[in-house]
């Protein structure tokens, strides 16, 4: 049964959002590595650059699994990933990388304001990775 216009629209939204959401979740789930992204260094204000929740393992896991989510979507919905990009594999990688970058940048700003890791900031915690992913993508 062919998809109608509204169904196609929502699947295309999923095609763009999925690599970012998978990357963000994966970095958190698999990010319990020992090597911190900032190597434990402090910024000029004496606070950690990014904090203890940002690790190289999490960064690489997020990018890898977000990119793989994009490849899976391309395999399942080949015709629906083409409007997003003629090179959807590259787009997925950029979306996943941008999601991680957005999250790390938000963490940097949270540390500058002396907020603890995990301390909520309205909108920043919900949209940082989406904004980063869309900018990179």
PDB file of N, CA and C in Angstrom, residues 34-94:
ATOM      1  N   UNK A  34      36.703   6.017  30.577  1.00  0.00           N
ATOM      2  CA  UNK A  34      37.614   6.602  31.556  1.00  0.00           C
ATOM      3  C   UNK A  34      38.205   7.918  31.071  1.00  0.00           C
ATOM      4  N   UNK A  35      38.372   8.062  29.760  1.00  0.00           N
ATOM      5  CA  UNK A  35      39.039   9.248  29.233  1.00  0.00           C
ATOM      6  C   UNK A  35      38.023  10.342  28.951  1.00  0.00           C
ATOM      7  N   UNK A  36      38.103  11.403  29.738  1.00  0.00           N
ATOM      8  CA  UNK A  36      37.190  12.527  29.562  1.00  0.00           C
ATOM      9  C   UNK A  36      37.525  13.289  28.282  1.00  0.00           C
ATOM     10  N   UNK A  37      36.511  13.846  27.680  1.00  0.00           N
ATOM     11  CA  UNK A  37      36.690  14.615  26.452  1.00  0.00           C
ATOM     12  C   UNK A  37      37.628  15.798  26.681  1.00  0.00           C
ATOM     13  N   UNK A  38      37.566  16.391  27.860  1.00  0.00           N
ATOM     14  CA  UNK A  38      38.442  17.523  28.175  1.00  0.00           C
ATOM     15  C   UNK A  38      39.717  17.089  28.908  1.00  0.00           C
ATOM     16  N   UNK A  39      39.930  15.768  29.008  1.00  0.00           N
ATOM     17  CA  UNK A  39      41.088  15.183  29.679  1.00  0.00           C
ATOM     18  C   UNK A  39      41.222  15.669  31.124  1.00  0.00           C
ATOM     19  N   UNK A  40      40.090  16.079  31.744  1.00  0.00           N
ATOM     20  CA  UNK A  40      40.095  16.521  33.128  1.00  0.00           C
ATOM     21  C   UNK A  40      40.621  17.931  33.330  1.00  0.00           C
ATOM     22  N   UNK A  41      40.826  18.646  32.248  1.00  0.00           N
ATOM     23  CA  UNK A  41      41.355  20.014  32.362  1.00  0.00           C
ATOM     24  C   UNK A  41      40.287  20.988  32.843  1.00  0.00           C
ATOM     25  N   UNK A  42      40.755  22.073  33.400  1.00  0.00           N
ATOM     26  CA  UNK A  42      39.881  23.157  33.870  1.00  0.00           C
ATOM     27  C   UNK A  42      39.997  24.343  32.912  1.00  0.00           C
ATOM     28  N   UNK A  43      38.916  25.098  32.793  1.00  0.00           N
ATOM     29  CA  UNK A  43      38.901  26.326  31.999  1.00  0.00           C
ATOM     30  C   UNK A  43      39.501  27.443  32.851  1.00  0.00           C
ATOM     31  N   UNK A  44      39.654  28.630  32.311  1.00  0.00           N
ATOM     32  CA  UNK A  44      40.259  29.739  33.053  1.00  0.00           C
ATOM     33  C   UNK A  44      39.449  30.124  34.295  1.00  0.00           C
ATOM     34  N   UNK A  45      38.174  29.732  34.331  1.00  0.00           N
ATOM     35  CA  UNK A  45      37.335  30.036  35.492  1.00  0.00           C
ATOM     36  C   UNK A  45      37.455  28.990  36.601  1.00  0.00           C
ATOM     37  N   UNK A  46      38.324  28.005  36.397  1.00  0.00           N
ATOM     38  CA  UNK A  46      38.531  26.965  37.394  1.00  0.00           C
ATOM     39  C   UNK A  46      37.548  25.811  37.320  1.00  0.00           C
ATOM     40  N   UNK A  47      36.556  25.909  36.453  1.00  0.00           N
ATOM     41  CA  UNK A  47      35.559  24.855  36.273  1.00  0.00           C
ATOM     42  C   UNK A  47      36.038  23.890  35.183  1.00  0.00           C
ATOM     43  N   UNK A  48      35.551  22.633  35.200  1.00  0.00           N
ATOM     44  CA  UNK A  48      35.898  21.719  34.109  1.00  0.00           C
ATOM     45  C   UNK A  48      35.460  22.293  32.767  1.00  0.00           C
ATOM     46  N   UNK A  49      36.201  21.964  31.715  1.00  0.00           N
ATOM     47  CA  UNK A  49      35.851  22.462  30.384  1.00  0.00           C
ATOM     48  C   UNK A  49      34.480  21.933  29.985  1.00  0.00           C
ATOM     49  N   UNK A  50      34.300  20.597  30.031  1.00  0.00           N
ATOM     50  CA  UNK A  50      33.016  19.992  29.667  1.00  0.00           C
ATOM     51  C   UNK A  50      32.380  19.241  30.827  1.00  0.00           C
ATOM     52  N   UNK A  51      33.181  18.676  31.689  1.00  0.00           N
ATOM     53  CA  UNK A  51      32.655  17.939  32.826  1.00  0.00           C
ATOM     54  C   UNK A  51      32.873  16.446  32.708  1.00  0.00           C
ATOM     55  N   UNK A  52      32.533  15.765  33.791  1.00  0.00           N
ATOM     56  CA  UNK A  52      32.813  14.329  33.887  1.00  0.00           C
ATOM     57  C   UNK A  52      31.880  13.458  33.059  1.00  0.00           C
ATOM     58  N   UNK A  53      30.805  14.018  32.527  1.00  0.00           N
ATOM     59  CA  UNK A  53      29.864  13.223  31.743  1.00  0.00           C
ATOM     60  C   UNK A  53      30.180  13.135  30.260  1.00  0.00           C
ATOM     61  N   UNK A  54      31.238  13.804  29.828  1.00  0.00           N
ATOM     62  CA  UNK A  54      31.585  13.812  28.403  1.00  0.00           C
ATOM     63  C   UNK A  54      32.888  13.041  28.210  1.00  0.00           C
ATOM     64  N   UNK A  55      32.779  11.877  27.570  1.00  0.00           N
ATOM     65  CA  UNK A  55      33.947  11.020  27.368  1.00  0.00           C
ATOM     66  C   UNK A  55      34.162  10.755  25.883  1.00  0.00           C
ATOM     67  N   UNK A  56      35.383  10.350  25.561  1.00  0.00           N
ATOM     68  CA  UNK A  56      35.701   9.987  24.173  1.00  0.00           C
ATOM     69  C   UNK A  56      34.899   8.762  23.750  1.00  0.00           C
ATOM     70  N   UNK A  57      34.732   7.817  24.655  1.00  0.00           N
ATOM     71  CA  UNK A  57      33.948   6.619  24.347  1.00  0.00           C
ATOM     72  C   UNK A  57      32.512   7.000  23.997  1.00  0.00           C
ATOM     73  N   UNK A  58      31.923   7.914  24.755  1.00  0.00           N
ATOM     74  CA  UNK A  58      30.570   8.373  24.472  1.00  0.00           C
ATOM     75  C   UNK A  58      30.488   9.100  23.144  1.00  0.00           C
ATOM     76  N   UNK A  59      31.477   9.945  22.878  1.00  0.00           N
ATOM     77  CA  UNK A  59      31.486  10.697  21.619  1.00  0.00           C
ATOM     78  C   UNK A  59      31.556   9.749  20.425  1.00  0.00           C
ATOM     79  N   UNK A  60      32.483   8.813  20.454  1.00  0.00           N
ATOM     80  CA  UNK A  60      32.617   7.878  19.331  1.00  0.00           C
ATOM     81  C   UNK A  60      31.416   6.945  19.216  1.00  0.00           C
ATOM     82  N   UNK A  61      30.892   6.504  20.355  1.00  0.00           N
ATOM     83  CA  UNK A  61      29.706   5.638  20.329  1.00  0.00           C
ATOM     84  C   UNK A  61      28.516   6.359  19.722  1.00  0.00           C
ATOM     85  N   UNK A  62      28.317   7.602  20.119  1.00  0.00           N
ATOM     86  CA  UNK A  62      27.206   8.380  19.590  1.00  0.00           C
ATOM     87  C   UNK A  62      27.305   8.584  18.095  1.00  0.00           C
ATOM     88  N   UNK A  63      28.481   8.968  17.622  1.00  0.00           N
ATOM     89  CA  UNK A  63      28.665   9.190  16.185  1.00  0.00           C
ATOM     90  C   UNK A  63      28.484   7.889  15.416  1.00  0.00           C
ATOM     91  N   UNK A  64      29.075   6.810  15.909  1.00  0.00           N
ATOM     92  CA  UNK A  64      28.987   5.524  15.207  1.00  0.00           C
ATOM     93  C   UNK A  64      27.551   5.004  15.155  1.00  0.00           C
ATOM     94  N   UNK A  65      26.867   4.998  16.302  1.00  0.00           N
ATOM     95  CA  UNK A  65      25.516   4.438  16.325  1.00  0.00           C
ATOM     96  C   UNK A  65      24.506   5.357  15.636  1.00  0.00           C
ATOM     97  N   UNK A  66      24.691   6.674  15.733  1.00  0.00           N
ATOM     98  CA  UNK A  66      23.827   7.589  14.993  1.00  0.00           C
ATOM     99  C   UNK A  66      23.987   7.413  13.490  1.00  0.00           C
ATOM    100  N   UNK A  67      25.226   7.233  13.042  1.00  0.00           N
ATOM    101  CA  UNK A  67      25.488   6.991  11.625  1.00  0.00           C
ATOM    102  C   UNK A  67      24.893   5.656  11.171  1.00  0.00           C
ATOM    103  N   UNK A  68      25.020   4.645  12.017  1.00  0.00           N
ATOM    104  CA  UNK A  68      24.441   3.335  11.677  1.00  0.00           C
ATOM    105  C   UNK A  68      22.919   3.392  11.627  1.00  0.00           C
ATOM    106  N   UNK A  69      22.309   4.197  12.491  1.00  0.00           N
ATOM    107  CA  UNK A  69      20.854   4.366  12.439  1.00  0.00           C
ATOM    108  C   UNK A  69      20.446   4.948  11.092  1.00  0.00           C
ATOM    109  N   UNK A  70      21.231   5.903  10.611  1.00  0.00           N
ATOM    110  CA  UNK A  70      20.958   6.473   9.295  1.00  0.00           C
ATOM    111  C   UNK A  70      21.093   5.445   8.189  1.00  0.00           C
ATOM    112  N   UNK A  71      22.116   4.616   8.271  1.00  0.00           N
ATOM    113  CA  UNK A  71      22.286   3.568   7.259  1.00  0.00           C
ATOM    114  C   UNK A  71      21.132   2.576   7.286  1.00  0.00           C
ATOM    115  N   UNK A  72      20.664   2.253   8.482  1.00  0.00           N
ATOM    116  CA  UNK A  72      19.522   1.350   8.618  1.00  0.00           C
ATOM    117  C   UNK A  72      18.269   1.972   8.003  1.00  0.00           C
ATOM    118  N   UNK A  73      18.043   3.249   8.275  1.00  0.00           N
ATOM    119  CA  UNK A  73      16.893   3.935   7.675  1.00  0.00           C
ATOM    120  C   UNK A  73      16.997   3.974   6.157  1.00  0.00           C
ATOM    121  N   UNK A  74      18.207   4.181   5.658  1.00  0.00           N
ATOM    122  CA  UNK A  74      18.404   4.207   4.206  1.00  0.00           C
ATOM    123  C   UNK A  74      18.091   2.838   3.603  1.00  0.00           C
ATOM    124  N   UNK A  75      18.418   1.797   4.326  1.00  0.00           N
ATOM    125  CA  UNK A  75      18.146   0.449   3.842  1.00  0.00           C
ATOM    126  C   UNK A  75      16.648   0.150   3.888  1.00  0.00           C
ATOM    127  N   UNK A  76      15.967   0.586   4.969  1.00  0.00           N
ATOM    128  CA  UNK A  76      14.538   0.314   5.121  1.00  0.00           C
ATOM    129  C   UNK A  76      13.691   1.203   4.217  1.00  0.00           C
ATOM    130  N   UNK A  77      14.043   2.493   4.130  1.00  0.00           N
ATOM    131  CA  UNK A  77      13.270   3.473   3.356  1.00  0.00           C
ATOM    132  C   UNK A  77      14.139   4.134   2.293  1.00  0.00           C
ATOM    133  N   UNK A  78      14.654   3.383   1.329  1.00  0.00           N
ATOM    134  CA  UNK A  78      15.596   3.995   0.381  1.00  0.00           C
ATOM    135  C   UNK A  78      15.017   5.185  -0.380  1.00  0.00           C
ATOM    136  N   UNK A  79      13.780   5.116  -0.771  1.00  0.00           N
ATOM    137  CA  UNK A  79      13.189   6.207  -1.528  1.00  0.00           C
ATOM    138  C   UNK A  79      12.904   7.436  -0.690  1.00  0.00           C
ATOM    139  N   UNK A  80      12.789   7.269   0.609  1.00  0.00           N
ATOM    140  CA  UNK A  80      12.465   8.395   1.472  1.00  0.00           C
ATOM    141  C   UNK A  80      13.696   9.101   2.029  1.00  0.00           C
ATOM    142  N   UNK A  81      14.861   8.484   1.902  1.00  0.00           N
ATOM    143  CA  UNK A  81      16.077   9.157   2.369  1.00  0.00           C
ATOM    144  C   UNK A  81      16.679  10.030   1.275  1.00  0.00           C
ATOM    145  N   UNK A  82      16.357   9.745   0.027  1.00  0.00           N
ATOM    146  CA  UNK A  82      16.926  10.515  -1.089  1.00  0.00           C
ATOM    147  C   UNK A  82      16.513  11.985  -1.038  1.00  0.00           C
ATOM    148  N   UNK A  83      15.242  12.337  -0.728  1.00  0.00           N
ATOM    149  CA  UNK A  83      14.928  13.772  -0.647  1.00  0.00           C
ATOM    150  C   UNK A  83      15.721  14.498   0.435  1.00  0.00           C
ATOM    151  N   UNK A  84      16.111  13.793   1.488  1.00  0.00           N
ATOM    152  CA  UNK A  84      16.898  14.423   2.546  1.00  0.00           C
ATOM    153  C   UNK A  84      18.304  14.734   2.048  1.00  0.00           C
ATOM    154  N   UNK A  85      18.860  13.843   1.260  1.00  0.00           N
ATOM    155  CA  UNK A  85      20.207  14.039   0.732  1.00  0.00           C
ATOM    156  C   UNK A  85      20.515  12.958  -0.287  1.00  0.00           C
ATOM    157  N   UNK A  86      21.256  13.324  -1.319  1.00  0.00           N
ATOM    158  CA  UNK A  86      21.673  12.308  -2.290  1.00  0.00           C
ATOM    159  C   UNK A  86      22.748  11.413  -1.678  1.00  0.00           C
ATOM    160  N   UNK A  87      23.407  11.881  -0.635  1.00  0.00           N
ATOM    161  CA  UNK A  87      24.372  11.079   0.106  1.00  0.00           C
ATOM    162  C   UNK A  87      23.899  11.003   1.559  1.00  0.00           C
ATOM    163  N   UNK A  88      22.874  10.209   1.781  1.00  0.00           N
ATOM    164  CA  UNK A  88      22.266  10.138   3.112  1.00  0.00           C
ATOM    165  C   UNK A  88      23.222   9.563   4.149  1.00  0.00           C
ATOM    166  N   UNK A  89      24.136   8.697   3.738  1.00  0.00           N
ATOM    167  CA  UNK A  89      25.113   8.155   4.693  1.00  0.00           C
ATOM    168  C   UNK A  89      25.974   9.287   5.249  1.00  0.00           C
ATOM    169  N   UNK A  90      26.419  10.188   4.385  1.00  0.00           N
ATOM    170  CA  UNK A  90      27.204  11.338   4.842  1.00  0.00           C
ATOM    171  C   UNK A  90      26.347  12.255   5.706  1.00  0.00           C
ATOM    172  N   UNK A  91      25.107  12.493   5.292  1.00  0.00           N
ATOM    173  CA  UNK A  91      24.207  13.335   6.086  1.00  0.00           C
ATOM    174  C   UNK A  91      24.006  12.745   7.476  1.00  0.00           C
ATOM    175  N   UNK A  92      23.823  11.441   7.573  1.00  0.00           N
ATOM    176  CA  UNK A  92      23.641  10.789   8.873  1.00  0.00           C
ATOM    177  C   UNK A  92      24.860  10.991   9.762  1.00  0.00           C
ATOM    178  N   UNK A  93      26.036  10.855   9.171  1.00  0.00           N
ATOM    179  CA  UNK A  93      27.277  11.070   9.922  1.00  0.00           C
ATOM    180  C   UNK A  93      27.347  12.511  10.421  1.00  0.00           C
ATOM    181  N   UNK A  94      27.016  13.466   9.560  1.00  0.00           N
ATOM    182  CA  UNK A  94      27.062  14.877   9.957  1.00  0.00           C
ATOM    183  C   UNK A  94      26.013  15.200  11.023  1.00  0.00           C
TER     184      UNK A  94
END
